PDB file of C-alpha atoms in Angstrom:
ATOM      1  CA  GLY I   1       0.000   0.000   0.000  1.00  0.00           C
ATOM      2  CA  ASN I   2       3.018   2.333   0.014  1.00  0.00           C
ATOM      3  CA  VAL I   3       3.477   4.841  -2.783  1.00  0.00           C
ATOM      4  CA  GLU I   4       6.401   3.952  -5.020  1.00  0.00           C
ATOM      5  CA  GLY I   5       8.963   6.406  -3.646  1.00  0.00           C
ATOM      6  CA  ILE I   6       8.421   5.324  -0.034  1.00  0.00           C
ATOM      7  CA  ALA I   7       8.376   1.628  -0.961  1.00  0.00           C
ATOM      8  CA  ARG I   8      11.679   1.946  -2.813  1.00  0.00           C
ATOM      9  CA  ARG I   9      13.322   3.635   0.153  1.00  0.00           C
ATOM     10  CA  LYS I  10      12.039   0.891   2.488  1.00  0.00           C
ATOM     11  CA  MET I  11      13.375  -1.823   0.182  1.00  0.00           C
ATOM     12  CA  LYS I  12      16.762  -0.097   0.053  1.00  0.00           C
ATOM     13  CA  ALA I  13      16.849   0.143   3.854  1.00  0.00           C
ATOM     14  CA  LEU I  14      15.982  -3.580   4.141  1.00  0.00           C
ATOM     15  CA  GLY I  15      18.843  -4.560   1.856  1.00  0.00           C
ATOM     16  CA  ILE I  16      16.629  -5.847  -0.944  1.00  0.00           C
ATOM     17  CA  LEU I  17      18.601  -3.634  -3.325  1.00  0.00           C
ATOM     18  CA  ASP I  18      21.484  -6.095  -2.926  1.00  0.00           C
ATOM     19  CA  THR I  19      19.503  -9.248  -3.767  1.00  0.00           C
ATOM     20  CA  GLY I  20      19.926  -9.064  -7.534  1.00  0.00           C
ATOM     21  CA  ALA I  21      16.156  -9.422  -8.013  1.00  0.00           C
ATOM     22  CA  LEU I  22      15.727  -5.844  -9.095  1.00  0.00           C
ATOM     23  CA  THR I  23      14.247  -4.275 -12.195  1.00  0.00           C
ATOM     24  CA  PRO I  24      14.352  -0.822 -13.770  1.00  0.00           C
ATOM     25  CA  LEU I  25      12.137   1.864 -12.333  1.00  0.00           C
ATOM     26  CA  SER I  26       8.518   1.674 -13.428  1.00  0.00           C
ATOM     27  CA  GLU I  27       6.990   4.379 -15.569  1.00  0.00           C
ATOM     28  CA  PRO I  28       6.184   7.448 -13.461  1.00  0.00           C
ATOM     29  CA  GLN I  29       2.547   7.522 -12.426  1.00  0.00           C
ATOM     30  CA  GLY I  30       0.676  10.693 -13.231  1.00  0.00           C
ATOM     31  CA  GLY I  31       3.869  12.416 -14.316  1.00  0.00           C
ATOM     32  CA  ARG I  32       5.363  12.034 -10.811  1.00  0.00           C
ATOM     33  CA  ILE I  33       9.103  11.432 -10.682  1.00  0.00           C
ATOM     34  CA  TRP I  34      10.491  10.152  -7.381  1.00  0.00           C
ATOM     35  CA  GLU I  35      13.707  12.019  -6.619  1.00  0.00           C
ATOM     36  CA  GLY I  36      16.626  10.169  -5.042  1.00  0.00           C
ATOM     37  CA  VAL I  37      15.545   6.649  -6.018  1.00  0.00           C
ATOM     38  CA  GLU I  38      16.950   6.431  -9.528  1.00  0.00           C
ATOM     39  CA  ASP I  39      19.320   3.609  -8.571  1.00  0.00           C
ATOM     40  CA  ILE I  40      16.698   1.571  -6.741  1.00  0.00           C
ATOM     41  CA  GLY I  41      14.752  -0.735  -8.993  1.00  0.00           C
ATOM     42  CA  PHE I  42      12.728  -3.759  -7.940  1.00  0.00           C
ATOM     43  CA  LEU I  43       9.705  -5.588  -9.134  1.00  0.00           C
ATOM     44  CA  GLY I  44       6.693  -4.613  -7.122  1.00  0.00           C
ATOM     45  CA  GLY I  45       3.267  -3.127  -6.903  1.00  0.00           C
ATOM     46  CA  PHE I  46       2.694   0.171  -5.179  1.00  0.00           C
ATOM     47  CA  GLY I  47      -0.087   2.098  -3.510  1.00  0.00           C
ATOM     48  CA  SER I  48       0.400   4.693  -6.227  1.00  0.00           C
ATOM     49  CA  ASP I  49      -0.399   2.117  -8.956  1.00  0.00           C
ATOM     50  CA  PHE I  50      -4.121   1.890  -8.284  1.00  0.00           C
ATOM     51  CA  CYS I  51      -6.725   3.550  -6.100  1.00  0.00           C
ATOM     52  CA  SER I  52     -10.460   3.217  -6.558  1.00  0.00           C
ATOM     53  CA  GLY I  53     -10.834   6.697  -5.098  1.00  0.00           C
ATOM     54  CA  ASN I  54     -12.946   5.458  -2.214  1.00  0.00           C
ATOM     55  CA  ILE I  55     -10.303   5.606   0.523  1.00  0.00           C
ATOM     56  CA  ASP I  56     -12.827   5.836   3.354  1.00  0.00           C
ATOM     57  CA  ASP I  57     -14.383   2.448   2.547  1.00  0.00           C
ATOM     58  CA  LYS I  58     -12.476  -0.061   4.700  1.00  0.00           C
ATOM     59  CA  GLU I  59     -14.075  -2.944   2.803  1.00  0.00           C
ATOM     60  CA  ARG I  60     -12.564  -1.580  -0.429  1.00  0.00           C
ATOM     61  CA  ASN I  61      -8.979  -1.213   0.874  1.00  0.00           C
ATOM     62  CA  TYR I  62      -7.935  -4.816   0.362  1.00  0.00           C
ATOM     63  CA  LEU I  63      -9.526  -4.898  -3.106  1.00  0.00           C
ATOM     64  CA  ASP I  64      -7.413  -1.903  -4.131  1.00  0.00           C
ATOM     65  CA  ARG I  65      -4.336  -3.767  -2.888  1.00  0.00           C
ATOM     66  CA  GLY I  66      -5.451  -6.777  -4.912  1.00  0.00           C
ATOM     67  CA  GLU I  67      -5.488  -4.571  -8.027  1.00  0.00           C
ATOM     68  CA  GLN I  68      -1.987  -3.376  -7.129  1.00  0.00           C
ATOM     69  CA  LEU I  69      -0.934  -7.020  -6.958  1.00  0.00           C
ATOM     70  CA  ALA I  70      -2.443  -7.657 -10.415  1.00  0.00           C
ATOM     71  CA  ILE I  71      -0.439  -4.717 -11.796  1.00  0.00           C
ATOM     72  CA  CYS I  72       2.729  -6.116 -10.225  1.00  0.00           C
ATOM     73  CA  VAL I  73       2.129  -9.534 -11.782  1.00  0.00           C
ATOM     74  CA  GLN I  74       1.602  -7.968 -15.199  1.00  0.00           C
ATOM     75  CA  ARG I  75       4.897  -6.075 -14.792  1.00  0.00           C
ATOM     76  CA  CYS I  76       6.617  -9.358 -14.017  1.00  0.00           C
ATOM     77  CA  LEU I  77       5.123 -11.033 -17.077  1.00  0.00           C
ATOM     78  CA  ASP I  78       6.073  -8.087 -19.276  1.00  0.00           C
ATOM     79  CA  LEU I  79       9.702  -8.315 -18.129  1.00  0.00           C
ATOM     80  CA  SER I  80       9.950 -12.112 -18.094  1.00  0.00           C
ATOM     81  CA  GLY I  81      10.817 -12.609 -21.742  1.00  0.00           C
ATOM     82  CA  GLY I  82       8.062 -15.196 -22.105  1.00  0.00           C
ATOM     83  CA  LYS I  83       8.999 -17.253 -19.057  1.00  0.00           C
ATOM     84  CA  LYS I  84       6.146 -18.936 -17.234  1.00  0.00           C
ATOM     85  CA  LEU I  85       5.135 -17.602 -13.827  1.00  0.00           C
ATOM     86  CA  LYS I  86       4.588 -20.293 -11.192  1.00  0.00           C
ATOM     87  CA  ARG I  87       3.952 -18.384  -7.956  1.00  0.00           C
ATOM     88  CA  VAL I  88       2.984 -14.923  -6.768  1.00  0.00           C
ATOM     89  CA  ILE I  89       4.103 -13.985  -3.257  1.00  0.00           C
ATOM     90  CA  HIS I  90       2.731 -10.953  -1.449  1.00  0.00           C
ATOM     91  CA  VAL I  91       4.366  -9.856   1.807  1.00  0.00           C
ATOM     92  CA  GLY I  92       2.607  -7.710   4.372  1.00  0.00           C
ATOM     93  CA  ASP I  93       1.797  -7.091   8.012  1.00  0.00           C
ATOM     94  CA  ALA I  94      -1.845  -5.975   7.836  1.00  0.00           C
ATOM     95  CA  PRO I  95      -5.191  -7.702   7.315  1.00  0.00           C
ATOM     96  CA  ALA I  96      -5.565  -5.831   4.013  1.00  0.00           C
ATOM     97  CA  ASP I  97      -2.387  -7.561   2.765  1.00  0.00           C
ATOM     98  CA  ILE I  98      -3.735 -11.025   3.595  1.00  0.00           C
ATOM     99  CA  LEU I  99      -7.139 -10.282   2.088  1.00  0.00           C
ATOM    100  CA  ALA I 100      -5.605  -8.714  -1.045  1.00  0.00           C
ATOM    101  CA  ALA I 101      -3.533 -11.803  -1.782  1.00  0.00           C
ATOM    102  CA  LYS I 102      -6.504 -14.052  -1.041  1.00  0.00           C
ATOM    103  CA  ALA I 103      -8.709 -12.009  -3.388  1.00  0.00           C
ATOM    104  CA  TYR I 104      -6.068 -12.243  -6.124  1.00  0.00           C
ATOM    105  CA  VAL I 105      -6.548 -16.035  -6.210  1.00  0.00           C
ATOM    106  CA  ASP I 106      -9.803 -15.385  -8.111  1.00  0.00           C
ATOM    107  CA  HIS I 107      -8.729 -12.236  -9.974  1.00  0.00           C
ATOM    108  CA  PRO I 108      -9.749 -12.318 -13.653  1.00  0.00           C
ATOM    109  CA  THR I 109      -6.218 -11.447 -14.843  1.00  0.00           C
ATOM    110  CA  LYS I 110      -4.396 -14.052 -12.747  1.00  0.00           C
ATOM    111  CA  PRO I 111      -2.625 -16.487 -15.077  1.00  0.00           C
ATOM    112  CA  LEU I 112      -3.869 -20.076 -14.947  1.00  0.00           C
ATOM    113  CA  ASN I 113      -1.973 -22.531 -12.744  1.00  0.00           C
ATOM    114  CA  VAL I 114      -0.249 -19.802 -10.738  1.00  0.00           C
ATOM    115  CA  CYS I 115      -0.095 -20.393  -7.003  1.00  0.00           C
ATOM    116  CA  VAL I 116      -0.728 -17.360  -4.802  1.00  0.00           C
ATOM    117  CA  SER I 117       1.064 -17.093  -1.464  1.00  0.00           C
ATOM    118  CA  VAL I 118       1.096 -14.476   1.202  1.00  0.00           C
ATOM    119  CA  VAL I 119       3.780 -14.064   3.825  1.00  0.00           C
ATOM    120  CA  GLY I 120       2.090 -12.369   6.737  1.00  0.00           C
ATOM    121  CA  VAL I 121       4.622 -10.844   9.096  1.00  0.00           C
ATOM    122  CA  ALA I 122       3.348 -10.106  12.593  1.00  0.00           C
ATOM    123  CA  THR I 123       5.551  -7.065  13.147  1.00  0.00           C
ATOM    124  CA  GLY I 124       2.840  -4.432  12.964  1.00  0.00           C
ATOM    125  CA  SER I 125      -0.322  -3.851  14.926  1.00  0.00           C
ATOM    126  CA  TYR I 126      -1.744  -7.313  14.247  1.00  0.00           C
ATOM    127  CA  SER I 127      -0.857 -10.623  15.872  1.00  0.00           C
ATOM    128  CA  ALA I 128       0.185 -13.750  14.023  1.00  0.00           C
ATOM    129  CA  GLN I 129      -3.103 -15.368  15.051  1.00  0.00           C
ATOM    130  CA  GLU I 130      -5.181 -12.483  13.680  1.00  0.00           C
ATOM    131  CA  LEU I 131      -3.374 -12.739  10.345  1.00  0.00           C
ATOM    132  CA  LYS I 132      -3.612 -16.542  10.313  1.00  0.00           C
ATOM    133  CA  ASP I 133      -7.357 -16.447  10.961  1.00  0.00           C
ATOM    134  CA  LEU I 134      -7.828 -14.288   7.850  1.00  0.00           C
ATOM    135  CA  CYS I 135      -5.941 -16.774   5.654  1.00  0.00           C
ATOM    136  CA  GLY I 136      -8.508 -19.526   5.843  1.00  0.00           C
ATOM    137  CA  GLU I 137      -7.718 -22.970   4.462  1.00  0.00           C
ATOM    138  CA  SER I 138      -4.569 -23.516   2.448  1.00  0.00           C
ATOM    139  CA  LYS I 139      -5.158 -25.135  -0.970  1.00  0.00           C
ATOM    140  CA  ARG I 140      -1.999 -26.760  -2.313  1.00  0.00           C
ATOM    141  CA  GLY I 141      -0.864 -25.160  -5.548  1.00  0.00           C
ATOM    142  CA  ILE I 142      -3.608 -22.515  -5.417  1.00  0.00           C
ATOM    143  CA  TRP I 143      -3.466 -20.641  -2.095  1.00  0.00           C
ATOM    144  CA  GLU I 144      -0.500 -21.231   0.228  1.00  0.00           C
ATOM    145  CA  PRO I 145      -0.314 -18.656   3.036  1.00  0.00           C
ATOM    146  CA  VAL I 146       2.515 -18.449   5.572  1.00  0.00           C
ATOM    147  CA  ILE I 147       2.387 -16.392   8.770  1.00  0.00           C
ATOM    148  CA  LEU I 148       5.578 -15.445  10.571  1.00  0.00           C
ATOM    149  CA  LYS I 149       5.334 -14.699  14.259  1.00  0.00           C
ATOM    150  CA  GLU I 150       7.182 -11.495  15.214  1.00  0.00           C
ATOM    151  CA  GLY I 151       8.939 -11.410  11.846  1.00  0.00           C
ATOM    152  CA  GLN I 152      10.646 -14.796  12.337  1.00  0.00           C
TER     153      GLN I 152
END
């Protein structure tokens, strides 16, 4: 749910810049250019990629994040050179992250035979149990959630 500039700075601070799994910067959204992040590229979806405009509707929040996930997957496919995608992994610490990934399982643009996973990290305001309860039943090869207690 972070806008692109903030997300890139967080990923740099976490050391993801050094993983080798990085891509060029995405096209600026709405003409916005994020200063100071030119050297930080990674494949992701951002809060600035999609917003339904109804930010006060708490029931809509996770659906917006699901659309952001769909945009991220399309970016990956566009950059893959025709390689087949096997799994989508969304990482987050909020109920909206869990619900967004879960909603993406049935998204109309999700490629066939792609497993969706979420890594819920209980480092925020929500406990591991709260996040786990939102996951529901795991379905092998379709929906495979993982919840980490206290980020471990």
